[in-house]
Structure formats: structure tokens, C-alpha cells
Amino acid sequence: MVMDPSFFERVYLLVQQIPRGKVASYGQIAALLGHPRAARTVGWALNALTPARAEEVPWQRVINHAGRISISRADMDATLQRQLLEEEGVEFDARGDVDMRRFGWQGLDWFEVEALWEKRKT
């Protein structure tokens, strides 16, 4: 488990970089932050968003590695997440999955992630 208290803030900053119409997986976000085994912690970070902060952080753009919505929070339910993604142009197949090859975000490299964090701290 990631113990750095700034980890949640780093998750939020990185998720804010995912463009409209693209998605990333929990594990991808964790790996980009240097913690490839912290996918669950990324989920906890997104689950901890206050309603006001959820307006700033596009939480809906983070789904599981198989291209499925896997959210359990009452005020951020799967139906809302799907609706928000569809409004951005993300398409779901008949099973409700997103084609990660088509809609997956390529992400940033480590240096870009670190530069974002350093810029935010100044």
C-alpha cells in the first residue's frame, strides 16, 4: 500500500491529464505514478473525491484494465460513469466494455509526470 499522503493528489493531477474521449486503467495510473501494484489505491483515491473535487477531476475516465466500469460508490455510480463517458464519445460494446486499444489513453512518461508534480508544487 502506498503510504505517501501526496499519492491521492498525484492521482488527481494525473487523471486530470486524461483527455476527453479517452480512458485509463487504475493500474495504468498507478504505474505512471511509480507504484505499479497500487491500482486499488488509485481506486480509493477516486472514491475519496468530494462532490466538489469530483467536478474538477474526471474520475469517470478511469476504468478497469479489461475496459469495464467497476465502481461501487453511490454518488458516482456505473450508470453515471457510462453516461459521462458516452457524452465524451467513448463507445461501449454489447457487453458494456470499452475497447482499450481504441479509447485507451497512452499516458505520459515518467519525466512528464514528475514535471507536472513539480510545477504544481511551485
CSV table of C-alpha atoms in Angstrom, one decimal:
chain,number,residue,atom,x,y,z
A,1,MET,CA,0.0,0.0,0.0
A,2,VAL,CA,1.2,3.5,-0.8
A,3,MET,CA,1.8,5.5,2.4
A,4,ASP,CA,2.8,8.8,0.9
A,5,PRO,CA,-0.1,11.3,1.7
A,6,SER,CA,0.5,13.1,-1.5
A,7,PHE,CA,-0.3,10.0,-3.5
A,8,PHE,CA,-4.0,10.8,-3.8
A,9,GLU,CA,-3.2,14.4,-5.0
A,10,ARG,CA,-0.8,12.9,-7.6
A,11,VAL,CA,-3.6,10.6,-8.8
A,12,TYR,CA,-5.9,13.5,-9.2
A,13,LEU,CA,-3.3,15.6,-11.1
A,14,LEU,CA,-2.6,12.7,-13.4
A,15,VAL,CA,-6.3,11.8,-14.0
A,16,GLN,CA,-6.8,15.5,-14.9
A,17,GLN,CA,-4.4,14.9,-17.9
A,18,ILE,CA,-6.6,12.2,-19.5
A,19,PRO,CA,-8.3,13.9,-22.5
A,20,ARG,CA,-12.0,13.8,-23.2
A,21,GLY,CA,-12.9,10.6,-25.2
A,22,LYS,CA,-10.0,8.6,-23.6
A,23,VAL,CA,-9.8,6.3,-20.6
A,24,ALA,CA,-7.1,4.8,-18.5
A,25,SER,CA,-7.0,1.9,-16.1
A,26,TYR,CA,-6.4,2.0,-12.4
A,27,GLY,CA,-3.2,0.0,-12.8
A,28,GLN,CA,-2.0,2.3,-15.6
A,29,ILE,CA,-2.4,5.4,-13.3
A,30,ALA,CA,-0.6,3.6,-10.5
A,31,ALA,CA,2.2,2.5,-12.8
A,32,LEU,CA,2.6,6.0,-14.2
A,33,LEU,CA,3.0,7.3,-10.6
A,34,GLY,CA,5.7,4.7,-10.0
A,35,HIS,CA,3.6,2.3,-8.0
A,36,PRO,CA,2.5,-0.5,-10.4
A,37,ARG,CA,0.9,-2.5,-7.6
A,38,ALA,CA,-1.2,0.3,-6.3
A,39,ALA,CA,-4.2,0.0,-8.6
A,40,ARG,CA,-6.5,-0.4,-5.7
A,41,THR,CA,-5.1,2.6,-4.0
A,42,VAL,CA,-5.9,4.6,-7.2
A,43,GLY,CA,-9.5,3.4,-6.8
A,44,TRP,CA,-9.5,4.5,-3.2
A,45,ALA,CA,-8.2,7.9,-4.2
A,46,LEU,CA,-11.0,8.4,-6.7
A,47,ASN,CA,-13.6,7.1,-4.2
A,48,ALA,CA,-12.4,9.7,-1.7
A,49,LEU,CA,-13.2,12.6,-4.0
A,50,THR,CA,-15.6,15.1,-2.5
A,51,PRO,CA,-18.5,16.1,-4.8
A,52,ALA,CA,-16.9,19.5,-5.4
A,53,ARG,CA,-13.5,17.9,-6.2
A,54,ALA,CA,-15.2,15.4,-8.5
A,55,GLU,CA,-16.2,18.3,-10.7
A,56,GLU,CA,-12.5,19.1,-11.2
A,57,VAL,CA,-11.2,15.5,-11.6
A,58,PRO,CA,-12.6,13.5,-14.5
A,59,TRP,CA,-12.9,10.3,-12.4
A,60,GLN,CA,-15.2,8.7,-15.0
A,61,ARG,CA,-12.2,8.3,-17.3
A,62,VAL,CA,-10.6,5.6,-15.1
A,63,ILE,CA,-11.9,2.1,-15.6
A,64,ASN,CA,-10.5,-1.4,-15.1
A,65,HIS,CA,-7.8,-2.9,-17.2
A,66,ALA,CA,-10.4,-5.1,-19.1
A,67,GLY,CA,-12.3,-2.0,-20.3
A,68,ARG,CA,-15.1,-2.3,-17.8
A,69,ILE,CA,-16.6,0.1,-15.3
A,70,SER,CA,-16.1,-1.2,-11.8
A,71,ILE,CA,-17.3,1.5,-9.4
A,72,SER,CA,-19.1,1.0,-6.2
A,73,ARG,CA,-19.6,4.5,-4.8
A,74,ALA,CA,-23.3,5.5,-4.6
A,75,ASP,CA,-22.9,9.1,-5.8
A,76,MET,CA,-20.6,8.0,-8.7
A,77,ASP,CA,-22.4,5.0,-10.0
A,78,ALA,CA,-21.7,2.9,-13.1
A,79,THR,CA,-24.7,4.3,-15.0
A,80,LEU,CA,-23.5,7.9,-14.4
A,81,GLN,CA,-19.9,6.9,-15.3
A,82,ARG,CA,-21.1,5.3,-18.6
A,83,GLN,CA,-23.3,8.3,-19.4
A,84,LEU,CA,-20.4,10.7,-18.9
A,85,LEU,CA,-18.0,8.6,-21.0
A,86,GLU,CA,-20.6,8.3,-23.8
A,87,GLU,CA,-21.1,12.1,-23.8
A,88,GLU,CA,-17.3,12.3,-24.4
A,89,GLY,CA,-17.5,9.9,-27.4
A,90,VAL,CA,-16.4,6.7,-25.7
A,91,GLU,CA,-18.2,3.7,-27.1
A,92,PHE,CA,-19.3,0.6,-25.3
A,93,ASP,CA,-19.8,-2.8,-26.9
A,94,ALA,CA,-22.8,-5.1,-26.4
A,95,ARG,CA,-21.2,-6.4,-23.2
A,96,GLY,CA,-20.7,-2.9,-21.8
A,97,ASP,CA,-16.9,-3.0,-22.4
A,98,VAL,CA,-14.7,-0.2,-23.8
A,99,ASP,CA,-12.1,-1.1,-26.4
A,100,MET,CA,-8.9,-0.1,-24.6
A,101,ARG,CA,-6.9,-0.2,-27.9
A,102,ARG,CA,-9.2,2.4,-29.4
A,103,PHE,CA,-10.1,4.6,-26.4
A,104,GLY,CA,-7.2,3.9,-24.1
A,105,TRP,CA,-5.0,6.9,-23.2
A,106,GLN,CA,-1.3,6.4,-24.0
A,107,GLY,CA,-0.4,8.3,-20.9
A,108,LEU,CA,2.7,10.3,-20.1
A,109,ASP,CA,6.3,9.2,-19.5
A,110,TRP,CA,7.8,9.3,-16.0
A,111,PHE,CA,9.5,12.6,-16.7
A,112,GLU,CA,6.3,14.3,-17.8
A,113,VAL,CA,4.5,13.0,-14.7
A,114,GLU,CA,7.3,14.3,-12.4
A,115,ALA,CA,7.3,17.7,-14.2
A,116,LEU,CA,3.6,18.0,-13.7
A,117,TRP,CA,4.0,17.4,-10.0
A,118,GLU,CA,7.0,19.8,-9.6
A,119,LYS,CA,5.1,22.5,-11.5
A,120,ARG,CA,2.1,22.1,-9.2
A,121,LYS,CA,4.3,22.4,-6.1
A,122,THR,CA,5.7,25.7,-7.1
